[in-house]
PDB file of C-alpha atoms in Angstrom:
ATOM      1  CA  ILE C 192       0.000   0.000   0.000  1.00 77.00           C
ATOM      2  CA  LYS C 193       1.381   3.374  -0.993  1.00 78.00           C
ATOM      3  CA  TYR C 194       0.040   6.627   0.466  1.00 78.00           C
ATOM      4  CA  ILE C 195       0.431   9.826  -1.547  1.00 77.00           C
ATOM      5  CA  ARG C 196      -0.540  13.230  -0.153  1.00 78.00           C
ATOM      6  CA  GLN C 197      -0.522  16.111  -2.597  1.00 82.00           C
ATOM      7  CA  LYS C 198       1.068  19.432  -1.600  1.00 86.00           C
ATOM      8  CA  GLU C 199      -1.945  21.270  -2.998  1.00 87.00           C
ATOM      9  CA  ASN C 200      -5.471  20.367  -3.976  1.00 83.00           C
ATOM     10  CA  LEU C 201      -5.300  19.202  -7.607  1.00 83.00           C
ATOM     11  CA  GLY C 202      -9.005  18.461  -7.778  1.00 79.00           C
ATOM     12  CA  PHE C 203     -10.300  14.935  -7.990  1.00 77.00           C
ATOM     13  CA  VAL C 204      -9.835  14.251 -11.699  1.00 79.00           C
ATOM     14  CA  LYS C 205      -6.226  15.510 -11.879  1.00 84.00           C
ATOM     15  CA  ASN C 206      -5.454  13.526  -8.749  1.00 83.00           C
ATOM     16  CA  VAL C 207      -7.019  10.421 -10.359  1.00 82.00           C
ATOM     17  CA  TYR C 208      -4.564  10.667 -13.255  1.00 83.00           C
ATOM     18  CA  TYR C 209      -1.630  11.332 -10.942  1.00 88.00           C
ATOM     19  CA  VAL C 210      -2.109   8.446  -8.503  1.00 87.00           C
ATOM     20  CA  LEU C 211      -3.231   5.932 -11.129  1.00 87.00           C
ATOM     21  CA  GLY C 212      -0.162   6.838 -13.187  1.00 88.00           C
ATOM     22  CA  LYS C 213       2.061   6.054 -10.177  1.00 89.00           C
ATOM     23  CA  ALA C 214       0.369   2.723  -9.351  1.00 90.00           C
ATOM     24  CA  LYS C 215       2.247  -0.517 -10.051  1.00 90.00           C
ATOM     25  CA  GLY C 216       0.366  -3.378  -8.355  1.00 91.00           C
ATOM     26  CA  GLU C 217      -2.247  -5.808  -9.619  1.00 95.00           C
ATOM     27  CA  TYR C 218      -5.024  -3.936  -7.825  1.00 95.00           C
ATOM     28  CA  PHE C 219      -5.835  -0.270  -7.389  1.00 92.00           C
ATOM     29  CA  MET C 220      -8.122   1.625  -5.025  1.00 90.00           C
ATOM     30  CA  TRP C 221      -8.871   5.296  -4.549  1.00 85.00           C
ATOM     31  CA  ILE C 222      -9.465   6.059  -0.912  1.00 82.00           C
ATOM     32  CA  ALA C 223     -11.340   9.130   0.278  1.00 78.00           C
ATOM     33  CA  ASP C 224      -9.971  10.775   3.395  1.00 75.00           C
ATOM     34  CA  ASP C 225     -13.413  10.839   4.986  1.00 77.00           C
ATOM     35  CA  ASP C 226     -14.169   7.131   4.523  1.00 86.00           C
ATOM     36  CA  TRP C 227     -13.319   4.287   6.862  1.00 87.00           C
ATOM     37  CA  TRP C 228     -13.506   0.518   6.618  1.00 90.00           C
ATOM     38  CA  GLU C 229     -13.884  -2.665   8.554  1.00 93.00           C
ATOM     39  CA  PRO C 230     -10.454  -4.322   8.935  1.00 94.00           C
ATOM     40  CA  ARG C 231     -11.392  -7.023   6.397  1.00 95.00           C
ATOM     41  CA  TYR C 232     -12.543  -4.585   3.691  1.00 95.00           C
ATOM     42  CA  ILE C 233      -9.609  -4.914   1.293  1.00 95.00           C
ATOM     43  CA  GLU C 234      -9.196  -8.618   2.025  1.00 97.00           C
ATOM     44  CA  ALA C 235     -12.862  -9.321   1.164  1.00 97.00           C
ATOM     45  CA  LEU C 236     -12.575  -7.438  -2.127  1.00 97.00           C
ATOM     46  CA  VAL C 237      -9.300  -9.153  -3.085  1.00 97.00           C
ATOM     47  CA  VAL C 238     -10.818 -12.576  -2.336  1.00 98.00           C
ATOM     48  CA  ALA C 239     -13.867 -11.706  -4.490  1.00 97.00           C
ATOM     49  CA  LEU C 240     -11.697 -10.697  -7.458  1.00 97.00           C
ATOM     50  CA  ASP C 241      -9.228 -13.569  -7.050  1.00 98.00           C
ATOM     51  CA  LYS C 242     -12.099 -16.092  -7.107  1.00 98.00           C
ATOM     52  CA  ASN C 243     -13.902 -14.377  -9.994  1.00 97.00           C
ATOM     53  CA  LEU C 244     -11.408 -13.532 -12.714  1.00 96.00           C
ATOM     54  CA  GLN C 245     -14.072 -12.208 -15.104  1.00 95.00           C
ATOM     55  CA  TYR C 246     -14.768  -9.274 -12.737  1.00 96.00           C
ATOM     56  CA  GLY C 247     -12.749  -6.066 -12.883  1.00 95.00           C
ATOM     57  CA  VAL C 248     -14.013  -4.255  -9.779  1.00 96.00           C
ATOM     58  CA  ALA C 249     -15.450  -5.254  -6.397  1.00 97.00           C
ATOM     59  CA  GLN C 250     -17.227  -3.179  -3.763  1.00 96.00           C
ATOM     60  CA  SER C 251     -18.982  -3.906  -0.478  1.00 95.00           C
ATOM     61  CA  SER C 252     -22.256  -2.587   0.821  1.00 93.00           C
ATOM     62  CA  PHE C 253     -21.762   0.631   2.788  1.00 92.00           C
ATOM     63  CA  LYS C 254     -23.246   3.107   5.243  1.00 91.00           C
ATOM     64  CA  ARG C 255     -23.307   6.878   4.931  1.00 87.00           C
ATOM     65  CA  ILE C 256     -22.687   8.791   8.137  1.00 86.00           C
ATOM     66  CA  LEU C 257     -23.248  12.527   8.724  1.00 82.00           C
ATOM     67  CA  PRO C 258     -20.280  14.640   9.938  1.00 78.00           C
ATOM     68  CA  GLY C 259     -21.515  14.534  13.551  1.00 78.00           C
ATOM     69  CA  GLY C 260     -21.563  10.730  13.482  1.00 80.00           C
ATOM     70  CA  GLU C 261     -25.326  10.300  13.015  1.00 83.00           C
ATOM     71  CA  PHE C 262     -26.595   7.643  10.616  1.00 84.00           C
ATOM     72  CA  HIS C 263     -27.665   8.963   7.191  1.00 84.00           C
ATOM     73  CA  SER C 264     -28.388   5.947   4.991  1.00 84.00           C
ATOM     74  CA  GLU C 265     -27.084   2.587   3.891  1.00 88.00           C
ATOM     75  CA  MET C 266     -26.637   0.834   0.581  1.00 88.00           C
ATOM     76  CA  PHE C 267     -26.932  -2.936   0.554  1.00 91.00           C
ATOM     77  CA  PHE C 268     -25.827  -4.638  -2.639  1.00 90.00           C
ATOM     78  CA  GLU C 269     -28.410  -7.393  -2.152  1.00 90.00           C
ATOM     79  CA  GLY C 270     -31.477  -8.545  -4.075  1.00 87.00           C
ATOM     80  CA  GLU C 271     -32.251  -6.142  -6.948  1.00 84.00           C
ATOM     81  CA  LYS C 272     -29.292  -3.965  -5.977  1.00 87.00           C
ATOM     82  CA  ASN C 273     -26.806  -6.817  -6.287  1.00 92.00           C
ATOM     83  CA  ILE C 274     -25.463  -6.247  -9.790  1.00 91.00           C
ATOM     84  CA  THR C 275     -22.973  -9.125  -9.688  1.00 94.00           C
ATOM     85  CA  LEU C 276     -24.966 -11.160 -12.220  1.00 95.00           C
ATOM     86  CA  ASP C 277     -26.304  -8.203 -14.236  1.00 94.00           C
ATOM     87  CA  SER C 278     -25.414  -7.661 -17.873  1.00 94.00           C
ATOM     88  CA  HIS C 279     -23.061  -4.881 -18.888  1.00 93.00           C
ATOM     89  CA  PHE C 280     -25.985  -2.868 -20.250  1.00 93.00           C
ATOM     90  CA  SER C 281     -28.040  -3.310 -17.075  1.00 92.00           C
ATOM     91  CA  VAL C 282     -25.170  -2.007 -14.917  1.00 92.00           C
ATOM     92  CA  TYR C 283     -24.713   0.866 -17.365  1.00 90.00           C
ATOM     93  CA  GLU C 284     -28.414   1.794 -17.090  1.00 89.00           C
ATOM     94  CA  LYS C 285     -28.506   1.492 -13.307  1.00 88.00           C
ATOM     95  CA  SER C 286     -25.389   3.636 -12.897  1.00 86.00           C
ATOM     96  CA  PHE C 287     -27.350   6.717 -14.006  1.00 77.00           C
ATOM     97  CA  VAL C 288     -30.267   6.244 -11.604  1.00 72.00           C
ATOM     98  CA  ASN C 289     -30.332   8.914  -8.896  1.00 62.00           C
ATOM     99  CA  ASP C 290     -28.876   7.539  -5.694  1.00 64.00           C
ATOM    100  CA  SER C 291     -28.414   4.057  -7.142  1.00 78.00           C
ATOM    101  CA  GLY C 292     -25.185   3.948  -5.132  1.00 80.00           C
ATOM    102  CA  LEU C 293     -23.232   2.548  -8.066  1.00 87.00           C
ATOM    103  CA  ASN C 294     -21.091   5.678  -8.266  1.00 85.00           C
ATOM    104  CA  HIS C 295     -19.570   4.394  -5.004  1.00 85.00           C
ATOM    105  CA  PHE C 296     -17.883   1.670  -7.033  1.00 90.00           C
ATOM    106  CA  ILE C 297     -15.318   4.397  -7.776  1.00 88.00           C
ATOM    107  CA  TYR C 298     -14.009   3.557  -4.272  1.00 89.00           C
ATOM    108  CA  GLY C 299     -14.008  -0.191  -4.902  1.00 93.00           C
ATOM    109  CA  LEU C 300     -11.037  -2.399  -5.656  1.00 96.00           C
ATOM    110  CA  PHE C 301     -10.105  -2.392  -9.364  1.00 95.00           C
ATOM    111  CA  ARG C 302      -7.868  -4.540 -11.477  1.00 96.00           C
ATOM    112  CA  ARG C 303      -5.302  -1.806 -12.114  1.00 92.00           C
ATOM    113  CA  ALA C 304      -4.437  -2.601 -15.745  1.00 91.00           C
ATOM    114  CA  LEU C 305      -8.099  -2.580 -16.778  1.00 90.00           C
ATOM    115  CA  LEU C 306      -8.789   0.693 -14.972  1.00 87.00           C
ATOM    116  CA  TYR C 307      -5.612   2.245 -16.376  1.00 85.00           C
ATOM    117  CA  ARG C 308      -6.745   1.524 -19.943  1.00 84.00           C
ATOM    118  CA  ALA C 309     -10.248   2.879 -19.240  1.00 79.00           C
ATOM    119  CA  VAL C 310      -8.950   6.130 -17.756  1.00 77.00           C
ATOM    120  CA  PHE C 311      -5.990   6.855 -20.027  1.00 75.00           C
ATOM    121  CA  GLU C 312      -7.490   5.810 -23.375  1.00 74.00           C
ATOM    122  CA  ARG C 313     -10.297   8.359 -23.131  1.00 72.00           C
ATOM    123  CA  PRO C 314      -9.988  11.540 -21.064  1.00 72.00           C
ATOM    124  CA  LEU C 315     -12.146  11.800 -17.960  1.00 72.00           C
ATOM    125  CA  THR C 316     -14.668  14.579 -17.802  1.00 69.00           C
ATOM    126  CA  THR C 317     -14.182  17.207 -15.116  1.00 70.00           C
ATOM    127  CA  GLU C 318     -17.913  17.897 -15.033  1.00 69.00           C
ATOM    128  CA  GLN C 319     -20.163  17.188 -12.080  1.00 70.00           C
ATOM    129  CA  SER C 320     -21.055  13.495 -11.762  1.00 75.00           C
ATOM    130  CA  TRP C 321     -17.786  12.431 -13.416  1.00 77.00           C
ATOM    131  CA  ASP C 322     -17.842   9.383 -11.136  1.00 79.00           C
ATOM    132  CA  LYS C 323     -21.198   8.219 -12.546  1.00 83.00           C
ATOM    133  CA  ILE C 324     -19.848   8.686 -16.046  1.00 83.00           C
ATOM    134  CA  LEU C 325     -16.682   6.682 -15.322  1.00 84.00           C
ATOM    135  CA  VAL C 326     -18.608   3.894 -13.585  1.00 87.00           C
ATOM    136  CA  SER C 327     -21.121   3.679 -16.431  1.00 86.00           C
ATOM    137  CA  GLU C 328     -18.357   3.517 -19.045  1.00 86.00           C
ATOM    138  CA  PHE C 329     -16.506   0.911 -16.984  1.00 88.00           C
ATOM    139  CA  ALA C 330     -19.694  -1.192 -17.008  1.00 90.00           C
ATOM    140  CA  PHE C 331     -19.050  -1.968 -20.675  1.00 90.00           C
ATOM    141  CA  ALA C 332     -15.443  -2.988 -19.984  1.00 90.00           C
ATOM    142  CA  THR C 333     -15.974  -5.468 -17.151  1.00 94.00           C
ATOM    143  CA  LYS C 334     -18.330  -7.058 -14.630  1.00 95.00           C
ATOM    144  CA  PHE C 335     -18.923  -5.592 -11.144  1.00 95.00           C
ATOM    145  CA  TYR C 336     -18.751  -7.841  -8.072  1.00 96.00           C
ATOM    146  CA  CYS C 337     -20.858  -6.968  -5.005  1.00 95.00           C
ATOM    147  CA  VAL C 338     -19.834  -8.052  -1.518  1.00 96.00           C
ATOM    148  CA  PRO C 339     -23.118  -7.833   0.435  1.00 94.00           C
ATOM    149  CA  GLU C 340     -21.587  -7.160   3.878  1.00 94.00           C
ATOM    150  CA  ILE C 341     -21.280  -3.548   5.057  1.00 94.00           C
ATOM    151  CA  LEU C 342     -17.517  -3.093   5.214  1.00 94.00           C
ATOM    152  CA  ARG C 343     -17.187   0.558   4.144  1.00 92.00           C
ATOM    153  CA  PHE C 344     -18.447   3.767   5.738  1.00 90.00           C
ATOM    154  CA  SER C 345     -18.667   7.087   3.936  1.00 85.00           C
ATOM    155  CA  GLU C 346     -19.159  10.548   5.343  1.00 82.00           C
ATOM    156  CA  GLN C 347     -22.213  12.207   3.805  1.00 77.00           C
ATOM    157  CA  ARG C 348     -21.606  15.930   3.707  1.00 67.00           C
ATOM    158  CA  ARG C 349     -24.520  18.232   4.341  1.00 55.00           C
ATOM    159  CA  LYS C 350     -25.802  20.745   1.831  1.00 52.00           C
ATOM    160  CA  LEU C 351     -25.786  24.380   2.902  1.00 47.00           C
ATOM    161  CA  PRO C 352     -29.351  25.648   3.430  1.00 49.00           C
ATOM    162  CA  HIS C 353     -28.864  28.635   1.087  1.00 49.00           C
ATOM    163  CA  SER C 354     -27.056  26.740  -1.643  1.00 47.00           C
ATOM    164  CA  THR C 355     -27.118  23.582  -3.689  1.00 49.00           C
ATOM    165  CA  LYS C 356     -23.366  23.265  -3.190  1.00 48.00           C
ATOM    166  CA  THR C 357     -22.063  20.692  -0.766  1.00 46.00           C
ATOM    167  CA  HIS C 358     -20.441  22.081   2.371  1.00 43.00           C
ATOM    168  CA  TYR C 359     -16.918  20.667   2.517  1.00 44.00           C
ATOM    169  CA  HIS C 360     -16.138  21.351   6.126  1.00 45.00           C
ATOM    170  CA  PRO C 361     -12.492  20.350   6.552  1.00 50.00           C
ATOM    171  CA  ILE C 362      -9.730  22.594   5.320  1.00 48.00           C
ATOM    172  CA  ARG C 363      -7.223  20.187   3.812  1.00 51.00           C
ATOM    173  CA  TYR C 364      -4.817  22.470   1.951  1.00 50.00           C
ATOM    174  CA  PRO C 365      -3.533  26.022   2.527  1.00 56.00           C
ATOM    175  CA  GLY C 366      -5.914  28.416   0.801  1.00 59.00           C
ATOM    176  CA  ASP C 367      -8.971  26.123   1.033  1.00 55.00           C
ATOM    177  CA  LYS C 368     -12.131  27.975   1.982  1.00 56.00           C
ATOM    178  CA  LEU C 369     -15.126  26.813   3.963  1.00 51.00           C
TER     179      LEU C 369
END
C-alpha cells in the first residue's frame, strides 16, 4: 500500500490521473480521506476478485454517516441492488439512476491494468457526476462484483441551506475555503 498526499489540492480528476499513473500493483483503489472501513474490507474485495477472474471491480455494501456521526443511509448490494450477475448494459443503465449507489464503485477495488486503460485511453470529464460517467463507461469494460456485507463507511456531507453546493467542512490544503 502506498500513500500519496498532494502538496496542494489538484481536484479529484487531476489527482485520479496522478495516482493511477504512479500505481504498479495488480489492484488499485482510490481512498477518500473521509471514509473508513472494517479491517477485512480490502481482504474481502481481493478474495472476491481472485475467485472471480471475469470481474474487474469489487465493492462492499456501505453506510453513509453525517459529519456529527449520526446515521444517514445505507446501501446494501443485495437482491435487486446486487449487480454481480447483471449484464453490462443493465449495470450501465442502473449507474445513471439517482442515488443508485453505483457511483460508489469508484471507491471499490479495481484490477489496475483494466482501470488504467479505461482512464488513459479516453480523457475523464471534469464535469459534475464524473464518477457516474466513469462507472457507467466501466460497465461496458468489465463485470462488477458486489460483496453484500457492510464493510465501508462514507461521510455524507450536508448541503448548505442557502445553496445547492455541498459544504466541505475540513480545510485540507492552505488556501482552502469553507
